[in-house]
XYZ file of C-alpha atoms in Angstrom:
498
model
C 100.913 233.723 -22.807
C 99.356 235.212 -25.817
C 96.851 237.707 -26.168
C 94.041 235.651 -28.009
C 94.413 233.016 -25.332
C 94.182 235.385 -22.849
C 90.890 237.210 -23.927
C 89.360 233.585 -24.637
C 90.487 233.180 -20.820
C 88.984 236.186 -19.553
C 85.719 235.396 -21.997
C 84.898 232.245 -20.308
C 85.447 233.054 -17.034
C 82.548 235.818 -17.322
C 79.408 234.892 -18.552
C 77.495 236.614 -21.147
C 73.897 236.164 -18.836
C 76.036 237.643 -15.862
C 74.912 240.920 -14.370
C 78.031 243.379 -15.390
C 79.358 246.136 -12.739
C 78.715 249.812 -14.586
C 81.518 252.191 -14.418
C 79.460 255.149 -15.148
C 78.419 257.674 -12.518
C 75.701 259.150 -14.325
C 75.707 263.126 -14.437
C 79.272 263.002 -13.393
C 80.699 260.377 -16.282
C 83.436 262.395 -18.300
C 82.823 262.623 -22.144
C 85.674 262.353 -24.452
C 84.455 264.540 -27.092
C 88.288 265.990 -27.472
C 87.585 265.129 -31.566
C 85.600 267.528 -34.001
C 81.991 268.750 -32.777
C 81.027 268.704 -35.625
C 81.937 265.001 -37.319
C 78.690 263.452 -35.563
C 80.732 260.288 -33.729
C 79.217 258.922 -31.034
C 80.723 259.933 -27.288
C 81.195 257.437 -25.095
C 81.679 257.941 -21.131
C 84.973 256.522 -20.554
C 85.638 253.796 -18.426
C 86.950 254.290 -14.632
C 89.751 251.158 -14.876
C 92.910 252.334 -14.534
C 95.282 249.837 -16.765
C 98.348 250.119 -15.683
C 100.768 247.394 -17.878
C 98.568 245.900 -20.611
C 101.006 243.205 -20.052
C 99.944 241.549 -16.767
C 95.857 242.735 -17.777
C 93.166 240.381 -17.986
C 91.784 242.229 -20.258
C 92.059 241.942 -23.927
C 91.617 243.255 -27.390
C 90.729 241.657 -30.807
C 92.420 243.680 -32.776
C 95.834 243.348 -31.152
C 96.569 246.895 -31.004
C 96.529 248.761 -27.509
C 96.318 252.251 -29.623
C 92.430 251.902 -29.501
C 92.438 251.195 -25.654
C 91.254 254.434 -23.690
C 93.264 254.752 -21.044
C 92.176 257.245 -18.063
C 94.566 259.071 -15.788
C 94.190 258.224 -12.119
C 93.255 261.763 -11.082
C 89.781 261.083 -13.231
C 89.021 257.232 -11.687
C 86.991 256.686 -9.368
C 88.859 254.662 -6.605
C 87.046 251.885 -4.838
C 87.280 253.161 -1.159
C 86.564 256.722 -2.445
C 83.272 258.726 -1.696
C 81.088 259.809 -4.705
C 80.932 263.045 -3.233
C 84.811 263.449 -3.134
C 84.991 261.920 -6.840
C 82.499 264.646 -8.296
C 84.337 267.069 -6.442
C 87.463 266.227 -7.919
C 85.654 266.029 -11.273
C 84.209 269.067 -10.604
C 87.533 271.332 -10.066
C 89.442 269.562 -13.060
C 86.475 270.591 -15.344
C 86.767 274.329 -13.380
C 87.454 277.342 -15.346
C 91.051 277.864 -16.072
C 91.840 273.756 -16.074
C 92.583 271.982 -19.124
C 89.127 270.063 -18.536
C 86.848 272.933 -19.364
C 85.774 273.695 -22.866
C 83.055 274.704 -24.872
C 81.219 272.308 -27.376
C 78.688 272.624 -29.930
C 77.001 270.488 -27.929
C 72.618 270.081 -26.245
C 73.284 271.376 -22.732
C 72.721 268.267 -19.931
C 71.794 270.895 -16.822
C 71.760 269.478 -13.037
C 68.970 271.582 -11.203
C 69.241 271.210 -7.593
C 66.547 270.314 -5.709
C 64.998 272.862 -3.111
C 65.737 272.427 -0.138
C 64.288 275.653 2.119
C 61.159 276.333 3.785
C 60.090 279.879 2.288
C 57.948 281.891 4.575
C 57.879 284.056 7.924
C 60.045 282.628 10.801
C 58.918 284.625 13.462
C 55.864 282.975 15.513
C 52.708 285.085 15.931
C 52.862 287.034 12.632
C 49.916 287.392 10.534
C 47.542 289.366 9.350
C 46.400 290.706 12.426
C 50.069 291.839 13.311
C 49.953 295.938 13.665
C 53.283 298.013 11.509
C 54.541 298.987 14.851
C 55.021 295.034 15.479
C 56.378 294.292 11.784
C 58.380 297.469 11.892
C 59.890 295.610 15.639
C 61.152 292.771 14.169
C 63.871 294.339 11.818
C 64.401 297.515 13.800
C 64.636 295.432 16.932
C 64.532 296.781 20.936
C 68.790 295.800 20.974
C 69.363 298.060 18.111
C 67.234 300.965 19.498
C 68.562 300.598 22.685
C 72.075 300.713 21.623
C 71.093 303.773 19.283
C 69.824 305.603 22.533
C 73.288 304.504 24.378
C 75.482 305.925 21.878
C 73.674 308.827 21.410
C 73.701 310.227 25.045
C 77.401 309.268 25.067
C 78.233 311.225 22.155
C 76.329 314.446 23.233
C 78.441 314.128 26.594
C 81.626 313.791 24.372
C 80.783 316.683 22.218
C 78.209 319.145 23.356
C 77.083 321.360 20.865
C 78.259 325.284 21.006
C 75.452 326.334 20.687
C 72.558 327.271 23.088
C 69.761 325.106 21.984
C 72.343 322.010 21.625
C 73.557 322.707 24.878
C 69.925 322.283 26.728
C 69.851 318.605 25.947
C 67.678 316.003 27.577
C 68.903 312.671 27.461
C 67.012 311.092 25.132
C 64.646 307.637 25.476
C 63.573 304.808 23.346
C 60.342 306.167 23.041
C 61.445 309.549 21.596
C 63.958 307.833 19.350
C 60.802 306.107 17.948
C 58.882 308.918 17.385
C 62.139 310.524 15.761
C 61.917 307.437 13.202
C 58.251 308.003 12.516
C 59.073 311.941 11.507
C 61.832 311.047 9.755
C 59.428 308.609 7.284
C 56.544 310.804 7.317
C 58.615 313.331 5.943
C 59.381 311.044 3.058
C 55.728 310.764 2.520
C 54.781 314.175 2.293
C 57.478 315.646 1.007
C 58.134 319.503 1.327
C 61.088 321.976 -0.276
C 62.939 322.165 2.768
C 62.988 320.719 6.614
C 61.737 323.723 8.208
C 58.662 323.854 6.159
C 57.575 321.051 8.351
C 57.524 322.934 11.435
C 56.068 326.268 9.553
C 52.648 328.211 10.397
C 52.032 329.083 6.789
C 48.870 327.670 6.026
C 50.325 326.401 2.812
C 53.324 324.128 4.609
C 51.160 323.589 7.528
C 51.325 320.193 9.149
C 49.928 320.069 12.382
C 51.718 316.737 13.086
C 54.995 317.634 13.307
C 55.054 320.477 15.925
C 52.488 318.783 18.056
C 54.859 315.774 17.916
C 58.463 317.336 18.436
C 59.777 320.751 18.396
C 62.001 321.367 15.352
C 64.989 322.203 18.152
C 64.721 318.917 19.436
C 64.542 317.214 15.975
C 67.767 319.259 15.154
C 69.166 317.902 18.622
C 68.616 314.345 17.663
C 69.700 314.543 14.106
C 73.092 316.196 15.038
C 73.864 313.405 17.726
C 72.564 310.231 16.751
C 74.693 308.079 16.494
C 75.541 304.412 17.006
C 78.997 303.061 18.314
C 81.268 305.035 20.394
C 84.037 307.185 18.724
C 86.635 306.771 21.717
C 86.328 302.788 21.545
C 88.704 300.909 19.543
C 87.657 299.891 16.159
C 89.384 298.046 12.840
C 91.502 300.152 11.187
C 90.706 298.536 7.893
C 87.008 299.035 8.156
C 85.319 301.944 6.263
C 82.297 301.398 8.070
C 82.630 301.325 11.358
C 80.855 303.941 12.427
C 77.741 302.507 10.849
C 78.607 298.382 11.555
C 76.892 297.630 14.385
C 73.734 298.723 12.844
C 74.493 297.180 9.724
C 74.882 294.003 11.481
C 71.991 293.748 13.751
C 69.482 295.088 10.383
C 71.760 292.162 8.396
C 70.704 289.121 11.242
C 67.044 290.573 10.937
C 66.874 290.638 7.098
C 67.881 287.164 6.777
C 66.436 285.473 9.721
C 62.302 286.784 9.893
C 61.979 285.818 6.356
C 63.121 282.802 4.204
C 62.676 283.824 0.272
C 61.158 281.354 -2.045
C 62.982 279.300 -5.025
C 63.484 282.385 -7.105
C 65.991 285.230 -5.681
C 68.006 288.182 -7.605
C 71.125 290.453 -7.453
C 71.519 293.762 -8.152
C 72.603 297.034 -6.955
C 70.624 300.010 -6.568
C 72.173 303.995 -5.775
C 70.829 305.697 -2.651
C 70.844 309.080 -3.298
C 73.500 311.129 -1.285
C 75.689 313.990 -1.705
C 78.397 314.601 1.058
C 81.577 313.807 2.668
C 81.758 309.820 3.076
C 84.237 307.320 1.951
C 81.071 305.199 0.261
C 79.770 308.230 -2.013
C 80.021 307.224 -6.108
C 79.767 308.880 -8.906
C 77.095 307.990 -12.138
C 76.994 310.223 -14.770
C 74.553 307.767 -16.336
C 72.293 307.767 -13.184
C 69.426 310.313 -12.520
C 71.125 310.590 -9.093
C 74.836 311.001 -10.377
C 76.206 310.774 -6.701
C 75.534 308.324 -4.388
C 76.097 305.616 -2.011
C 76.191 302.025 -4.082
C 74.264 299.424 -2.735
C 74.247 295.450 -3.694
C 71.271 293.765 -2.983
C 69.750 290.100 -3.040
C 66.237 290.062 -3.295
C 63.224 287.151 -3.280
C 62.176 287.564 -7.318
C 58.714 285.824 -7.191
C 54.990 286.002 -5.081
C 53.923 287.816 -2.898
C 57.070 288.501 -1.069
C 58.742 289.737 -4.402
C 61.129 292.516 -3.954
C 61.926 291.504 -0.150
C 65.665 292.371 0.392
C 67.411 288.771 2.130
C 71.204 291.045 2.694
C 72.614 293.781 1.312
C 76.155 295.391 1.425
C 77.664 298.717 0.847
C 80.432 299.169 -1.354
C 83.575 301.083 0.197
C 85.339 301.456 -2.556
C 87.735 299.253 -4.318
C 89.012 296.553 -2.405
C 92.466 295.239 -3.558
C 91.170 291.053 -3.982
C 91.843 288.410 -6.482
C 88.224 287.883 -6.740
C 86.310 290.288 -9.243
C 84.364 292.990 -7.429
C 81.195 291.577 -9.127
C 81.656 288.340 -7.795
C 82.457 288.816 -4.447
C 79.398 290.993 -4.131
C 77.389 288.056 -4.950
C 79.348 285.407 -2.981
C 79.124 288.001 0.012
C 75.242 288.603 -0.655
C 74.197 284.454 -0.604
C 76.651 283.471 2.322
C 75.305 286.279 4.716
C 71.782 285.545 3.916
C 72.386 281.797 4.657
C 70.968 280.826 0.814
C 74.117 278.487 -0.336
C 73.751 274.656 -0.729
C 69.788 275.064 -0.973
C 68.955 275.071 -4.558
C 68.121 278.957 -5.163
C 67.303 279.781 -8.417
C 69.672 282.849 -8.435
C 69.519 285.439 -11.457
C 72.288 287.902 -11.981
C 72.676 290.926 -14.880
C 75.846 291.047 -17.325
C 77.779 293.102 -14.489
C 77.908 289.798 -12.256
C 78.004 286.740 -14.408
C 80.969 285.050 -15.061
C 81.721 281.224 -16.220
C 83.922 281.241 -12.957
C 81.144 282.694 -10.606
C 78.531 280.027 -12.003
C 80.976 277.355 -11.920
C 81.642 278.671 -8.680
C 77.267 278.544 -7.620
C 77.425 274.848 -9.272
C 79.817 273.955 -5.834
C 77.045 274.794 -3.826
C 74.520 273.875 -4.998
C 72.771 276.756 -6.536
C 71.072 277.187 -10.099
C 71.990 280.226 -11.707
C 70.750 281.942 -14.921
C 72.215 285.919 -16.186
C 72.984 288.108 -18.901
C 76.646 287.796 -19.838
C 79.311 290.299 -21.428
C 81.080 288.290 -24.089
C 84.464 289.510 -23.149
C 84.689 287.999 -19.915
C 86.928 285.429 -19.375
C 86.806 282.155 -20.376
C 83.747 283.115 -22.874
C 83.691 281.173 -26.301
C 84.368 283.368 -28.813
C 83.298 281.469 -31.991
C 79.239 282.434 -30.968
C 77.258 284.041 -34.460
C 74.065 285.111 -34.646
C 73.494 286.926 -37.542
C 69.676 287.350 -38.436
C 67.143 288.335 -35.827
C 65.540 285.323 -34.293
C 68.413 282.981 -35.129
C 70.233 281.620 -31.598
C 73.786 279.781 -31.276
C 74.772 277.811 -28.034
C 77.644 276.166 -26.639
C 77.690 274.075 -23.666
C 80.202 272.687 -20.665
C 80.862 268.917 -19.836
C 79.799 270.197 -16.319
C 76.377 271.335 -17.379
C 76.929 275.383 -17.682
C 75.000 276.492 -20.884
C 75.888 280.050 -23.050
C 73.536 280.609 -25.400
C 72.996 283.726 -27.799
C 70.070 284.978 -29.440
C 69.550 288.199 -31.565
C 66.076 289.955 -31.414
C 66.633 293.809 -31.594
C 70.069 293.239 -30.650
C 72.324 290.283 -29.771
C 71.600 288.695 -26.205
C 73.896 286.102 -24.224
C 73.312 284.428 -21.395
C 74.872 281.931 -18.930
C 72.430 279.246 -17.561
C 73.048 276.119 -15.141
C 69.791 275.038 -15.524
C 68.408 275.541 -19.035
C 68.842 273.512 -22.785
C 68.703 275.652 -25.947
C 65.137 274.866 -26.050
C 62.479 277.418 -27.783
C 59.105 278.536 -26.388
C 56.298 280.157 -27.905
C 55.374 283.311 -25.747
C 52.581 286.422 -26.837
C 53.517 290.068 -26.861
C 51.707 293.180 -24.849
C 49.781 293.130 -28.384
C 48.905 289.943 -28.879
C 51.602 288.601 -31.324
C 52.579 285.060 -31.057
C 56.970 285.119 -31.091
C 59.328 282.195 -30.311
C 62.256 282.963 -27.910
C 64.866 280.685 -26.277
C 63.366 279.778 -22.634
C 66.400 280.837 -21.026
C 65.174 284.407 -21.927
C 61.802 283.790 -20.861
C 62.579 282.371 -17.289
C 65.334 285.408 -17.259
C 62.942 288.309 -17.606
C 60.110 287.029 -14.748
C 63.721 286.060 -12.662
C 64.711 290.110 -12.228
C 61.627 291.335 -10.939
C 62.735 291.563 -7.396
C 65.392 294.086 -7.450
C 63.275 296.736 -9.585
C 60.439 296.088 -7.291
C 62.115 296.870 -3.920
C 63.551 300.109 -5.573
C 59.546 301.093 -6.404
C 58.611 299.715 -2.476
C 61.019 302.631 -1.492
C 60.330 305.165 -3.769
C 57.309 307.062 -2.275
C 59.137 307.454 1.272
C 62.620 308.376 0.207
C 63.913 311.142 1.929
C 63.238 314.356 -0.615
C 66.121 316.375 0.996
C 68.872 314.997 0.234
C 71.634 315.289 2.442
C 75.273 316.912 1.429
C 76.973 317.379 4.936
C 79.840 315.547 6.030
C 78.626 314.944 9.420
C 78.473 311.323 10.825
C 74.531 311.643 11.942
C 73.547 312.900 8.484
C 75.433 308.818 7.442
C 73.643 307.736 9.561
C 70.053 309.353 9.172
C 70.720 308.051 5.134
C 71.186 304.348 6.155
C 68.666 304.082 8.543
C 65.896 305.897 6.280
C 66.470 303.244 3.594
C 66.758 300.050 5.739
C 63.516 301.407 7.859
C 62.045 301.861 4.428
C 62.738 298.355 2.909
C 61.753 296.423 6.169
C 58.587 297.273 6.618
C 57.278 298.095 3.269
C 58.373 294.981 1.922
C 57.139 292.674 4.909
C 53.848 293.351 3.721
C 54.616 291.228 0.762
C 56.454 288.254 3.047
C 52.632 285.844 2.799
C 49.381 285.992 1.482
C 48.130 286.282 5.158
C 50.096 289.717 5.850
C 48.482 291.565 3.173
């Protein structure tokens, strides 16, 4: 049959008044915009029929030429029994990082934000404002963990008394004690003194009548040179760095995420706890006030009053040999053991995390995500100019990622999920009207919550910093900071608790 006849066929047989069946899926239609950005044609979402033999089609063309047909593979049509879900996934991993479907255009950003789906706010009953420290400090240092810290320590003092005398007249000691222990160990923090002893001195100068009144400094030795947490004669995983300190670091992990859900805005960053010993964990920063150190990555709620609460942290051990980036497992780690994926977080990360793959990566589940960016990461365009201050350039993803670069004092990129190219007027600490890309704006209030919990800690660290290589002076370090950042920052979890 001919072609003419059969397009006047198919023409009749549907009527022109006839409500026609869409083929496009929204957000998730596939652009063919593989010609010039810049020649200004019009890009049309491409249909989802698969033609297979134009011969046998019902469908037609007037122009008798099949060249201007667009035909669509079958791994990008959406088949009739198939989910949507499974079809944007699909879409989703051929438009991934690495595939031949991901590309830069010059190009307005279309973002998907995800909706919010958590209930921020205290998820322990019976806490308010009426709730004493003891019973805030209780729900992240909880009665398992001191109990287990009691255990291990009696054990260990029976595995290896001390040589000498005053280690060898020990008491076992008792939850209660081990509390008080904890309560010396942060008031020290608070009023700080050159050295340990001082505490326990008569000089009227270093006096503090707490201290001796509370403990004897033999017994505080005692404690500090035993205290431990898991048993050395167990068995343990050969490949774990930190086993002497896991059980702790699991019980204060379960606590951090589960008493407190963060609002819409969290943050990720690390922070270096000062320490200067014999540990696999210790790192070295010449650019750091504190050069040495134990390296800390921590996601923290970024807005409100519970700004600067930490949801999980993790140590780093040193390199791990991974095909994932360092950077991004850190943050993949940080939102999976909080329980934050698939939620709609508003997660902001600095140029040392962000990545096209990680974002493409926080798109999957369900999580917004705005950062700084280093332009030689991978998969990066590299055709971005900004040449004069104030001017911005921006390149966008068919999946919604935006990369947009501005120069003010110096050139700033960024990676957004969430954000157009848009420009806002904002006012200076003096009172000067400037326009900046939003993207920068929303960045700058998104990183509050990392800095803060740093300043939460600051007037309690420990000002003796420890340099010897046994295990209770590891394990005094940890539990100083993660007694630090529970309490102190609960008082910012509600309005009520403050």
């Amino acid at each position: 049959m001919p072609r003419n006849t059969r397009t006047s066929s198919a023409a009749a047989a549907v009527s022109p008044d006839d409500p026609q069946p869409s083929t496009s899926a929204g957000p998730l239609s596939f652009y063919d915009d593989s010609s010039d950005d810049e020649s200004g044609e019009r890009f049309v979402p491409r249909g989802r029929v698969l033609i297979e033999d134009s011969s046998d089609s019902d469908l037609g063309s007037d122009s008798g030429d099949d060249s201007d047909l667009d035909y669509v593979s079958h791994d990008t049509s959406l088949d009739e029994d198939e989910p949507l879900s499974a079809y944007a996934r699909r879409l989703r991993e051929r438009n991934s990082p690495g595939q031949p479907g991901f590309r830069w255009r010059k190009k307005e950003n279309v973002p998907t934000r995800y909706g919010f789906r958590a209930q921020p706010g205290v998820n322990t009953p019976g806490v308010d404002s009426d709730s004493s420290p003891l019973e805030l400090f209780s729900l992240f240092f909880t009665e398992e963990l001191m109990d287990m810290i009691v255990r291990e320590t009696n054990r260990y003092h029976r595995q290896k008394p001390g040589p000498s005398s005053h280690m060898k007249d020990w008491v076992d000691t008792s939850v209660s004690e081990l509390g008080v222990f904890i309560g010396l160990r942060m008031a020290m923090g608070i009023n700080q003194k050159p050295e340990q002893r001082s505490y326990w001195s008569t000089d009227l100068f270093y006096h503090s009548p707490l201290f001796p009144v509370t403990m004897t400094r033999d017994r505080f030795d005692q404690l500090s040179r035993y205290l431990h947490v898991v048993d050395n004669e167990g068995s343990h995983p050969p490949d774990d760095r930190l086993w002497k300190l896991r059980p702790a670091i699991e019980i204060l992990q379960r606590q951090f995420s589960s008493v407190f859900t963060p609002p819409r805005r969290i943050t990720v960053d690390e922070s270096l706890w000062k320490f200067r010993g014999r540990f696999v964990a210790v790192t070295y920063n010449p650019s750091k006030r504190s050069r040495f150190g134990v390296k800390v990555y921590k996601l923290a709620a970024s807005e409100g009053p519970s700004n600067g609460y930490i949801c999980a942290f993790e140590i780093y051990t040193g390199r791990d040999r991974s095909d994932i980036p360092a950077s991004q497992r850190a943050v993949i780690h940080l939102m999976g053991a909080a329980g934050l994926f698939d939620k709609g977080y508003d997660l902001y990360t600095d140029n040392w995390y962000t990545s096209p793959t990680l974002f493409h990566y926080l798109q999957s589940r369900r999580t917004n995500a705005i950062g700084t960016v280093r332009t030689n990461r991978k998969f990066m365009p590299t055709d971005l100019q900004v040449k004069a201050r104030g001017q911005v350039d921006s390149r966008s993803t068919p999946t919604g990622m935006l990369c947009l670069q501005w120069r003010d004092r110096r050139v700033v990129t960024l990676l957004s999920t969430v954000h157009k190219s848009e420009m806002v007027a904002t006012r200076s600490r003096s009172g000067f009207e400037r326009i900046k890309p939003k993207v920068v704006v929303d960045y700058n209030c998104g990183m509050k919550g990392v800095d803060n919990s740093d300043q939460l800690a600051c007037p309690s660290e420990d000002p003796h910093p420890l340099q010897g290589g046994r295990y209770h002076d590891h394990v005094c370090a940890f539990s100083d900071k993660n007694v630090t950042y529970a309490p102190r920052s609960s008082r910012h979890m509600h309005p009520t608790m403050l």
